[in-house]
Coordinates of C-alpha atoms and ligand atoms in Angstrom, one line a residue:
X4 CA -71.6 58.1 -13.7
X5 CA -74.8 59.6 -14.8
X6 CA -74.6 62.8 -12.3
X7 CA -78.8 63.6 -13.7
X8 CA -79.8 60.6 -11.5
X9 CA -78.4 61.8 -8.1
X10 CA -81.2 63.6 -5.7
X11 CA -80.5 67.5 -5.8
X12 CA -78.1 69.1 -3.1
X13 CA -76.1 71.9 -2.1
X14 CA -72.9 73.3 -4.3
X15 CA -69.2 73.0 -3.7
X16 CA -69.6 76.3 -1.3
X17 CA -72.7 75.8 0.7
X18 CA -70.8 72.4 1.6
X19 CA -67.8 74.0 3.3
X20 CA -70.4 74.7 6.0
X21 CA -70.4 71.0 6.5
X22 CA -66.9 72.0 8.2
X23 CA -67.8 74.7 9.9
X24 CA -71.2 74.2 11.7
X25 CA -71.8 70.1 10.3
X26 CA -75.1 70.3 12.2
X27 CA -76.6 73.6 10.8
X28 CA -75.6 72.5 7.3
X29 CA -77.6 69.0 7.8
X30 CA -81.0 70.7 9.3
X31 CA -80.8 73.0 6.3
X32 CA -80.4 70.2 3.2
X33 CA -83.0 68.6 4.9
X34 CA -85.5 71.6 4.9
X35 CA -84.5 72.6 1.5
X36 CA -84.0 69.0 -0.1
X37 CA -86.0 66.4 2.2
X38 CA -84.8 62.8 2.9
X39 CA -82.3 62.8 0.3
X40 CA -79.6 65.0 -1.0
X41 CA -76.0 64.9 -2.8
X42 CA -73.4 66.3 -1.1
X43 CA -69.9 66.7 -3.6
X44 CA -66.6 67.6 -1.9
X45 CA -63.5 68.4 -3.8
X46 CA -61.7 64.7 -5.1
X47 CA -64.4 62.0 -3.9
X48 CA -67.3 60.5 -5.4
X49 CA -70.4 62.1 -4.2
X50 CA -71.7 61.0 -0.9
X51 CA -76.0 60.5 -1.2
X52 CA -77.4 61.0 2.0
X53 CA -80.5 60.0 3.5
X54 CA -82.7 60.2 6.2
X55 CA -85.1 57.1 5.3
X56 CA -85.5 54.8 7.9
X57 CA -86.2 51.8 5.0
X58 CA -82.5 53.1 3.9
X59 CA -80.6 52.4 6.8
X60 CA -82.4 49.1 7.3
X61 CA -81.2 48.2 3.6
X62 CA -77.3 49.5 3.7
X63 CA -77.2 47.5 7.4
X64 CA -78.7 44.3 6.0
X65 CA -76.9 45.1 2.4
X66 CA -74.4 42.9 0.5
X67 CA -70.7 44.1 2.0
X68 CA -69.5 43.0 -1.2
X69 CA -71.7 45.8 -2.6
X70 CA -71.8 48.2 -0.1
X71 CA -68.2 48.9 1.3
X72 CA -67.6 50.7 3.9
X73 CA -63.8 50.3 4.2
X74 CA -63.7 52.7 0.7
X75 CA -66.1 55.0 2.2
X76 CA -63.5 55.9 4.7
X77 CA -60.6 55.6 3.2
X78 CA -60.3 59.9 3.3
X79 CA -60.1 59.0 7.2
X80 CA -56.7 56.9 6.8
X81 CA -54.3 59.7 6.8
X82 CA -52.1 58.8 9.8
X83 CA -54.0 55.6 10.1
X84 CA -52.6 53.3 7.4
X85 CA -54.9 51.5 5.2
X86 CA -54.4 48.0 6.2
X87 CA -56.8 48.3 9.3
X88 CA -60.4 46.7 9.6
X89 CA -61.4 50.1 9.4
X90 CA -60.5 50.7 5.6
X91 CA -61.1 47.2 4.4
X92 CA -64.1 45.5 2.5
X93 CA -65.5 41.8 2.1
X94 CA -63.7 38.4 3.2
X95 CA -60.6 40.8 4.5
X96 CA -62.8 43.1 6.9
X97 CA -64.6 39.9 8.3
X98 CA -61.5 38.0 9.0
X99 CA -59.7 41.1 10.7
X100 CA -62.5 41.9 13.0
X101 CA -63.1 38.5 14.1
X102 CA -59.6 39.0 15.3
X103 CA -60.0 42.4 17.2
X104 CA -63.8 41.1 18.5
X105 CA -62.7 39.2 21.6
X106 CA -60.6 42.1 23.1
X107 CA -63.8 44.3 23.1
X108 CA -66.2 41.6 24.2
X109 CA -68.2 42.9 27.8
X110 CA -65.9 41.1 30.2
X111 CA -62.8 42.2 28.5
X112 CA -64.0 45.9 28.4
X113 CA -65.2 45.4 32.2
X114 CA -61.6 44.4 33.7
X115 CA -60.8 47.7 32.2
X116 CA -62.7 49.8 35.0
X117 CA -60.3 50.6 37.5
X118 CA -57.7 52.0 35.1
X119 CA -61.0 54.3 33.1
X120 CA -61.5 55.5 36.6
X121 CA -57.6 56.6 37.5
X122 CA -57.8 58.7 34.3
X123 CA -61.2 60.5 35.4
X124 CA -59.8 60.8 39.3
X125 CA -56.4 62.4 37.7
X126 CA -58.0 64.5 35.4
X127 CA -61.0 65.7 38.3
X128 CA -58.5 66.4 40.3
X129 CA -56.7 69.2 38.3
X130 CA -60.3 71.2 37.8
X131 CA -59.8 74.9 38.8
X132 CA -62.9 75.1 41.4
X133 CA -65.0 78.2 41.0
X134 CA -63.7 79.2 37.6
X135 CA -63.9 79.0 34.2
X136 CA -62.4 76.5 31.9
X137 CA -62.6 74.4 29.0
X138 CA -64.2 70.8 30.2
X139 CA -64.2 69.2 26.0
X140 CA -59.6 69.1 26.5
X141 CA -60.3 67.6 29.8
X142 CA -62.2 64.6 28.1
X143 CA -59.8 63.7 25.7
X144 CA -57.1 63.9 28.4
X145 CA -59.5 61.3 29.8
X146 CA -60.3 59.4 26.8
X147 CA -56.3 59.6 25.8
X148 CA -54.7 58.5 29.2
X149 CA -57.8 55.3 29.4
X150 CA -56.5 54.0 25.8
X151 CA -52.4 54.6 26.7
X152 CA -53.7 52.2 29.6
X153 CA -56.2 49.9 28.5
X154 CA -54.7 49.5 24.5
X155 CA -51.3 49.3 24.9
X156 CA -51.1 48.3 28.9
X157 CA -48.9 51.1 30.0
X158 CA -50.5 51.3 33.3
X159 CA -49.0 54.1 34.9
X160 CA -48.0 57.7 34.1
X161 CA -43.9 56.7 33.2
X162 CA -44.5 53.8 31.1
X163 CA -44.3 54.7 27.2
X164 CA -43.5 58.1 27.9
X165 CA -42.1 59.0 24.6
X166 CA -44.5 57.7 22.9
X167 CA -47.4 59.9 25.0
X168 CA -45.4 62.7 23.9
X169 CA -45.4 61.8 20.5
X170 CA -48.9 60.9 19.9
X171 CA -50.1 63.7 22.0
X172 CA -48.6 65.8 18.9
X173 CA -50.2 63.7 15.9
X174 CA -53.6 64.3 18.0
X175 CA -52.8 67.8 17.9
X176 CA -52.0 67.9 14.2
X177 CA -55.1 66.0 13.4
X178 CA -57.6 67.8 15.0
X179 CA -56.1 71.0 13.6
X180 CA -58.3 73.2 11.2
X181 CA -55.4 71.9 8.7
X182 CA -55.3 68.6 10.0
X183 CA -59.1 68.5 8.5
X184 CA -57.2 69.5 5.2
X185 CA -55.2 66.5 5.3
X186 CA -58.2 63.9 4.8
X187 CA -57.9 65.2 1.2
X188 CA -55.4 63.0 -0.3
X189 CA -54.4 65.7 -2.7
X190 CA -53.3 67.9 0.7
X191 CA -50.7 64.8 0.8
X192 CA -47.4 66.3 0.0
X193 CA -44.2 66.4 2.3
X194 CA -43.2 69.4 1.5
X195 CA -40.5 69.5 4.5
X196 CA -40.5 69.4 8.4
X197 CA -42.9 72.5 9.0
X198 CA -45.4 71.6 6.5
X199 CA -48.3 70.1 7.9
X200 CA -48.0 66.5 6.0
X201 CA -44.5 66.6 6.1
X202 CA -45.1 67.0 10.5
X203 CA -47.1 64.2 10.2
X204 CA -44.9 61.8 8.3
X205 CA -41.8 62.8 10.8
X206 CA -44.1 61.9 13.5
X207 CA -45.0 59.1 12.6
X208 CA -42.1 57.7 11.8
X209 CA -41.3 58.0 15.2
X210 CA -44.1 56.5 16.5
X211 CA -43.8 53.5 14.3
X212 CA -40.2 52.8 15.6
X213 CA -41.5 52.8 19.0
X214 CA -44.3 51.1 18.5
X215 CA -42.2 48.0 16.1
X216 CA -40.2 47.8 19.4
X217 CA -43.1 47.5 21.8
X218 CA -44.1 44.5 19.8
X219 CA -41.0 42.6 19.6
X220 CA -40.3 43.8 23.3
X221 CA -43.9 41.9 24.6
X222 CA -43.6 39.2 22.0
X223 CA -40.2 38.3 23.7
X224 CA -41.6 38.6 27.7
X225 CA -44.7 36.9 26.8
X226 CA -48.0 37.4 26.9
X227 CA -50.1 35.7 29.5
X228 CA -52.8 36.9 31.5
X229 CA -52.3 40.6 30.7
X230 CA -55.7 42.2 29.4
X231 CA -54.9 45.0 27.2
X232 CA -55.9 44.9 23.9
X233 CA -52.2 45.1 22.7
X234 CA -51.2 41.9 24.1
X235 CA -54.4 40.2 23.4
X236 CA -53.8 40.9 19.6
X237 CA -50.2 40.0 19.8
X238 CA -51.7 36.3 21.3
X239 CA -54.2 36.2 18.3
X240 CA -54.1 33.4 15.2
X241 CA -55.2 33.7 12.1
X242 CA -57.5 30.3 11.0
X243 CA -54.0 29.3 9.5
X244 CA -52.4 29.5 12.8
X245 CA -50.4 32.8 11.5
X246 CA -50.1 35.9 13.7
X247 CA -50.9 39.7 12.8
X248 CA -48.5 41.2 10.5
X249 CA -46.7 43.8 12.5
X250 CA -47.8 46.6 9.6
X251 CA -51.3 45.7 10.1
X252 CA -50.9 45.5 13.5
X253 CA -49.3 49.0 13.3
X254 CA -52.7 50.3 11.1
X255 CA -54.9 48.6 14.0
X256 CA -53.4 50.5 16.5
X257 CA -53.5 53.6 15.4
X258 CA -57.0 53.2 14.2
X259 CA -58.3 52.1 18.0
X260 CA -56.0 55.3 19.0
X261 CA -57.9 57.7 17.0
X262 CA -61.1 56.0 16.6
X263 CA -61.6 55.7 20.0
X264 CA -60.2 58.6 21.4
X265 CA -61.8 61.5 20.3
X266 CA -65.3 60.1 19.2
X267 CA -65.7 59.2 23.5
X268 CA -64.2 62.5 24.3
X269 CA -66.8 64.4 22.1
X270 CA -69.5 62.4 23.5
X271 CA -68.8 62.9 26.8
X272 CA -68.5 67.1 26.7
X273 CA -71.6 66.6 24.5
X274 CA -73.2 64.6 28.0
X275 CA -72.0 67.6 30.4
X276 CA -73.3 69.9 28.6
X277 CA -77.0 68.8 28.6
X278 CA -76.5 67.7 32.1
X279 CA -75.4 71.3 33.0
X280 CA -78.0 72.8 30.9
X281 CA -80.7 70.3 32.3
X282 CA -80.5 70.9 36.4
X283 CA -83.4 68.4 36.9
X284 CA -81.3 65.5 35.0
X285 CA -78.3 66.1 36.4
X286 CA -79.9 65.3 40.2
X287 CA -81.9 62.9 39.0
X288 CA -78.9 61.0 37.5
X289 CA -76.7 62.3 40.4
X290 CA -79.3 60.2 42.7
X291 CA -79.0 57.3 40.8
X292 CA -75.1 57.0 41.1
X293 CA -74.8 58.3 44.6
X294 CA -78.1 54.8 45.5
X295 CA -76.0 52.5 43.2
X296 CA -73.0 53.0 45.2
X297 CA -73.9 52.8 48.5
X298 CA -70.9 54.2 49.6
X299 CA -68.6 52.5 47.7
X300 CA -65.9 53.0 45.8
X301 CA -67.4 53.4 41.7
X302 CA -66.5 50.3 40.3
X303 CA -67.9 47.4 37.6
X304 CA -70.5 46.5 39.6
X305 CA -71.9 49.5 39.7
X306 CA -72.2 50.1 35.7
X307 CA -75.1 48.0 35.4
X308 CA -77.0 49.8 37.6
X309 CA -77.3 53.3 36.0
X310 CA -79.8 52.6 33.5
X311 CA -80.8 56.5 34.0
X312 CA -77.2 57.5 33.2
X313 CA -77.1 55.8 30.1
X314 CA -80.1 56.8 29.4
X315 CA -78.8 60.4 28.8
X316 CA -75.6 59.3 27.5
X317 CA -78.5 57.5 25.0
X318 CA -80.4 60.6 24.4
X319 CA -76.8 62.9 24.1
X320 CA -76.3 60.9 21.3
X321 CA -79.7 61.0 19.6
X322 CA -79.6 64.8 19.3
X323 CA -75.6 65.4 19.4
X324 CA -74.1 62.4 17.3
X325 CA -70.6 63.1 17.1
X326 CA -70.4 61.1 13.7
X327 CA -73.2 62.5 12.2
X328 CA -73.0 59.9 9.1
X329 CA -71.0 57.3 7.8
X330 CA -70.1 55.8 4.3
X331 CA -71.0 52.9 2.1
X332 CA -69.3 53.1 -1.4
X333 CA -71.4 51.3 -4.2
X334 CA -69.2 48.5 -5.9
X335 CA -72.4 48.0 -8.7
X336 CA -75.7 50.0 -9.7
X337 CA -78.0 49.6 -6.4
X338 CA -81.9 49.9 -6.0
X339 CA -82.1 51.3 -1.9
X340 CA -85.5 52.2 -0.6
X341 CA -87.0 52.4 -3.8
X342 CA -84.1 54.6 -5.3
X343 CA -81.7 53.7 -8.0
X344 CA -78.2 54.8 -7.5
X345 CA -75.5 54.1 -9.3
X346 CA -72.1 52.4 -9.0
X347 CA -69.7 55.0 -7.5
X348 CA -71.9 56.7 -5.0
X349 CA -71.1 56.5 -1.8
X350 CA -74.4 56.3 0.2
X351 CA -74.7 58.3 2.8
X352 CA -77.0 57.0 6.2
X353 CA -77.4 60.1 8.2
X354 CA -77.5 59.6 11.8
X355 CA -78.0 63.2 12.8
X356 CA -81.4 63.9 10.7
X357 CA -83.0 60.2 11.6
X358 CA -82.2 61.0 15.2
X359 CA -84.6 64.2 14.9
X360 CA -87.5 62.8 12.3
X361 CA -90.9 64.1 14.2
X362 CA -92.4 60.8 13.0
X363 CA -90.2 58.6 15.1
X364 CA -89.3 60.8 17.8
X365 CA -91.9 63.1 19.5
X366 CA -90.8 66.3 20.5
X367 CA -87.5 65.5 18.3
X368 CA -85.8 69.1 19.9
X369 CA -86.7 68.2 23.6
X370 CA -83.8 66.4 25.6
X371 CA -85.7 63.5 27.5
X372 CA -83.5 60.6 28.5
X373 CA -86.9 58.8 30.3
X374 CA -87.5 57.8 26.0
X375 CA -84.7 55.4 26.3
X376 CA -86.4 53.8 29.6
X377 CA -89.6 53.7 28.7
X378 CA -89.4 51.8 25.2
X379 CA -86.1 49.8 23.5
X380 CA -85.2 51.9 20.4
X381 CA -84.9 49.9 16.7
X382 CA -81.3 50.1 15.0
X383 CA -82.6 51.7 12.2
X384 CA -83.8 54.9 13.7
X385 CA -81.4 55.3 16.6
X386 CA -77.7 53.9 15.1
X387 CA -75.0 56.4 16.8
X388 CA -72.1 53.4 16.5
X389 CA -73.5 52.7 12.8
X390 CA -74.8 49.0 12.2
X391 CA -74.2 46.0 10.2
X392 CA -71.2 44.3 10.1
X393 CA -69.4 47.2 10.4
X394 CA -70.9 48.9 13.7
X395 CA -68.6 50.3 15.5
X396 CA -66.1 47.5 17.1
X397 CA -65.4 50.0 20.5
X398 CA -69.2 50.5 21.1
X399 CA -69.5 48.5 24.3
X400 CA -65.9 49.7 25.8
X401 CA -67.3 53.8 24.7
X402 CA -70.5 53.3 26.7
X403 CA -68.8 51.6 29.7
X404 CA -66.3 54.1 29.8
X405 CA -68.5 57.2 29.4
X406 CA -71.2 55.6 31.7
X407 CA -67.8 55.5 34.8
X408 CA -66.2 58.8 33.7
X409 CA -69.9 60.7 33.7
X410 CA -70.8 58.9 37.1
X411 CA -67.3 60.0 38.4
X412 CA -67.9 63.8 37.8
X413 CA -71.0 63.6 39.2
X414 CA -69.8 62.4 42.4
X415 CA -67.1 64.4 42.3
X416 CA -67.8 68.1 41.5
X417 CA -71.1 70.0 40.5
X418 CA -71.0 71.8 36.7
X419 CA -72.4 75.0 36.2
X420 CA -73.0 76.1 32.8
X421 CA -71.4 79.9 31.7
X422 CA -73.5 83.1 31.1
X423 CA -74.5 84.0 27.6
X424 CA -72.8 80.3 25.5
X425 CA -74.3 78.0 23.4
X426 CA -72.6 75.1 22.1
X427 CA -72.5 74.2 18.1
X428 CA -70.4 71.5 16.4
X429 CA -66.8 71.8 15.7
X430 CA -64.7 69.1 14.1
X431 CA -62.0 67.8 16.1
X432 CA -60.2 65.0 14.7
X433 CA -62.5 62.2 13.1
X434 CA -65.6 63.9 15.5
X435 CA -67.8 66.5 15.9
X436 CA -67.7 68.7 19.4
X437 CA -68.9 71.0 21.4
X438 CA -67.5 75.0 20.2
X439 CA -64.8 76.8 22.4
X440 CA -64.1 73.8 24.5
X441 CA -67.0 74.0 26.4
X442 CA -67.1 76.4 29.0
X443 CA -67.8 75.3 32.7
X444 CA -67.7 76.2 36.3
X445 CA -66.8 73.6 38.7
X446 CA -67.7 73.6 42.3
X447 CA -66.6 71.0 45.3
Ligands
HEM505 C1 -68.9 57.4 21.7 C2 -67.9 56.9 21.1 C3 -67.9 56.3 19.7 C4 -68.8 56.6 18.6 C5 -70.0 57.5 18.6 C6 -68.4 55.7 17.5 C7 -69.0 55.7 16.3 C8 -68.6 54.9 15.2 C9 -69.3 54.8 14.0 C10 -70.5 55.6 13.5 C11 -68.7 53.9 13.2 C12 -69.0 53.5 11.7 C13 -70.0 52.3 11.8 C14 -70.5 52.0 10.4 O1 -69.9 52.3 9.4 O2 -71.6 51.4 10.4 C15 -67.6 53.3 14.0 C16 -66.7 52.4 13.6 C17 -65.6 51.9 14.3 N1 -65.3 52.3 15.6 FE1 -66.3 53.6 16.8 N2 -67.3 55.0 17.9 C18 -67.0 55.3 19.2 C19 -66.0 54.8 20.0 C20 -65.0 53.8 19.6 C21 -64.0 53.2 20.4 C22 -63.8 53.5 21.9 C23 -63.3 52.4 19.6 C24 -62.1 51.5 19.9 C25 -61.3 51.6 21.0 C26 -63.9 52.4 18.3 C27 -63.5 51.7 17.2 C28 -64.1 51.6 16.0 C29 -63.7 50.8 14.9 C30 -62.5 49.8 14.9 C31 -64.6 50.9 13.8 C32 -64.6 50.2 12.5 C33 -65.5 49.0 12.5 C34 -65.5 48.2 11.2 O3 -65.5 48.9 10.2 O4 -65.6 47.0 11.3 N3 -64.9 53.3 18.3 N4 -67.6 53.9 15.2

């Protein structure tokens, strides 16, 4: 690959800041290297990102053949397995998601508000009041317990307790500062019980057995009329008539696990805290929930409603995109936007720096949700689930579920911010969160 072509960017050590502070490292390529820069990591092709608006337009509408987005992430199918829609390309991908579409349609994702709610109400409800704590573990409690319900159809707290246990512990791992090693493949090696891949391949072992036996257990009692997504995939046929192979089955659960999971999580402590650092939001969205309810228990008919609430949830995501780009690998030499890249590269859309271009968003710094009300944004300069035929699959079940876990906090309890912090990106997991937790103060 001819490395001369590439646009300039930072070296092997500037990039470990990508780690570290991903959002300060993106501000300053772009002030030092402009729309586009090369970013090269350790063991992976380099990753060309860009800011270009005429960019994203062109990787969304791209070839898949040529543009594959499966290889991009591959680095993220450590625990996953690599036989998930995620990691595939061409003919394969399409036919896998046509598969896993139905269970995330609006309806489908909308007979899942009752058990989203339970897993705000139990997690509310365990908020020291009038003291400090860390709110970001709270949402993934949330975010973990609505999946144990909604993907695999445990539906209360006994049901698949082992396997809580156990994936509770390969979360851990993940999210560590070594499981972000582990998304190099040469970090790979079992090198016994206490070493960090070696933890990981014990574990999930373990969860595979369980989950093998979940599958022949449901397949045996039938099917019919349950919602979650488990079951609704175990019902599913092929065009030939042929079921889900249990491994890929196996690789598409763990990939909802852990792609939905901690990306909503993130989100959501991302939400609270502009809320809690924006009074005048909070009420204002506060008085939009409290109207839509009318005294009511918060259910699905409510969620349409809030348009103000998404809103922020909208605007959260403009300026703190918890993915703050994705991947397209090039399978040929490509011409995007005017630029010749060659075959290799993996192309690099950055949703973080077109969120905060001047030209397409005035006063890119300022948080104002009212932007999302007062014009409908293009999906080339605001993309926070991706695009294409690979946008994110969860999109409408993560907004639906953030929309009734936001709404339920702010009925609930008022947020405070603490004296003297600041929030910055931190990777946890596959995402990008608030630092420290996020520090709160609840009151009744
Ligand atoms: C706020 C929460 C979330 C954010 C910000 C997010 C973001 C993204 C992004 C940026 C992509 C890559 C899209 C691309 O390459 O163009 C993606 C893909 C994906 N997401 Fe999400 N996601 C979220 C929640 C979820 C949830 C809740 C699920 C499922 C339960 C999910 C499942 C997936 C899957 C399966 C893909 C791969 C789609 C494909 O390649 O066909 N995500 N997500």
């Amino acid at each position: 690959m001819a490395a001369s072509i590439l646009p300039p960017g930072p070296g092997l050590f500037a990039t470990f800041d990508f780690v570290r502070n991903p959002f300060r490292f993106l501000d300053t390529c772009a002030r030092r290297y402009g729309d586009w820069f090369t970013v090269r990591a350790p063991g992976v092709a380099p990753f060309v990102f860009t800011s270009d608006p005429a960019a994203v337009r062109e990787v969304f509408l791209g070839d898949p053949e040529v543009l594959h987005a499966g290889e991009a992430n591959r680095p993220l199918g450590a625990f996953m397995g690599e036989r998930s829609s995620l990691f595939l390309d061409g003919a394969e991908h399409l036919r896998q998601r046509r598969m896993l579409l139905p269970a995330f349609h609006g309806e489908q994702v909308a007979s899942h508000a009752d058990a989203m709610r339970t897993a705000a109400d139990k997690a509310i409800a365990s908020w020291p009041m009038g003291q400090q704590f860390a709110i970001h573990p709270q949402m993934r409690a949330i975010t973990f317990e609505t999946i144990i319900r909604t993907v695999f159809g445990f539906a209360d707290d006994s049901s698949g307790a082992e396997l809580r246990v156990l994936l509770k512990q390969l979360f851990e791992l993940y999210s560590s500062r070594l499981g972000t090693l582990l998304s190099l493949p040469a970090m790979r090696i079992d090198a016994g019980p206490w070493s960090p891949w070696g933890r990981a391949v014990r574990l999930t072992r373990k969860i595979d057995a369980i989950l093998f036996a979940e599958f022949a257990r449901r397949r045996k009692e039938g099917v019919v009329g349950r919602a979650d997504v488990l079951s609704m995939l175990l019902a599913a046929r092929y065009e030939n008539e042929q079921p889900i192979p249990d491994d890929v089955f196996r690789d598409e659960m763990y990939t909802l696990m852990l792609a939905g999971h901690e990306t909503t999580a993130a989100t959501m402590a991302w939400v609270i805290n502009r809320l809690v650092t924006n009074p005048n939001v909070m009420q204002r969205a506060r008085a939009e929930v409290v109207a839509a309810l009318k005294g009511e228990q918060l259910g699905a008919k409510h969620i349409g409603e809030m348009k103000y609430v998404e809103a922020v949830i909208n605007e959260t995501m403009r300026l703190d995109p918890v993915i703050p780009n994705f991947g397209r690998t090039l399978t040929r030499p490509l011409k995007i936007a005017g630029r010749d890249l060659p075959a290799g590269v993996t192309i690099a859309p950055c949703i973080y720096l077109v969120h905060r271009q001047p030209e397409l968003w005035p006063n890119p710094e300022q948080f104002n949700p009212d932007r999302f009300l007062e014009a409908r944004q293009s999906p080339y300069t605001f993309f926070p689930f991706g695009g294409g035929s690979r946008r994110c699959l969860g999109a409408a079940f993560a907004t639906y579920q953030m929309k009734m876990v936001i709404a339920e906090i702010l009925l609930r309890v008022d947020l405070k911010p603490v004296a003297g912090y600041t929030a910055h990106a931190t990777r946890k997991g596959i995402a990008f969160a608030p630092s420290a937790g996020l520090p709160v103060i609840a009151s009744a």
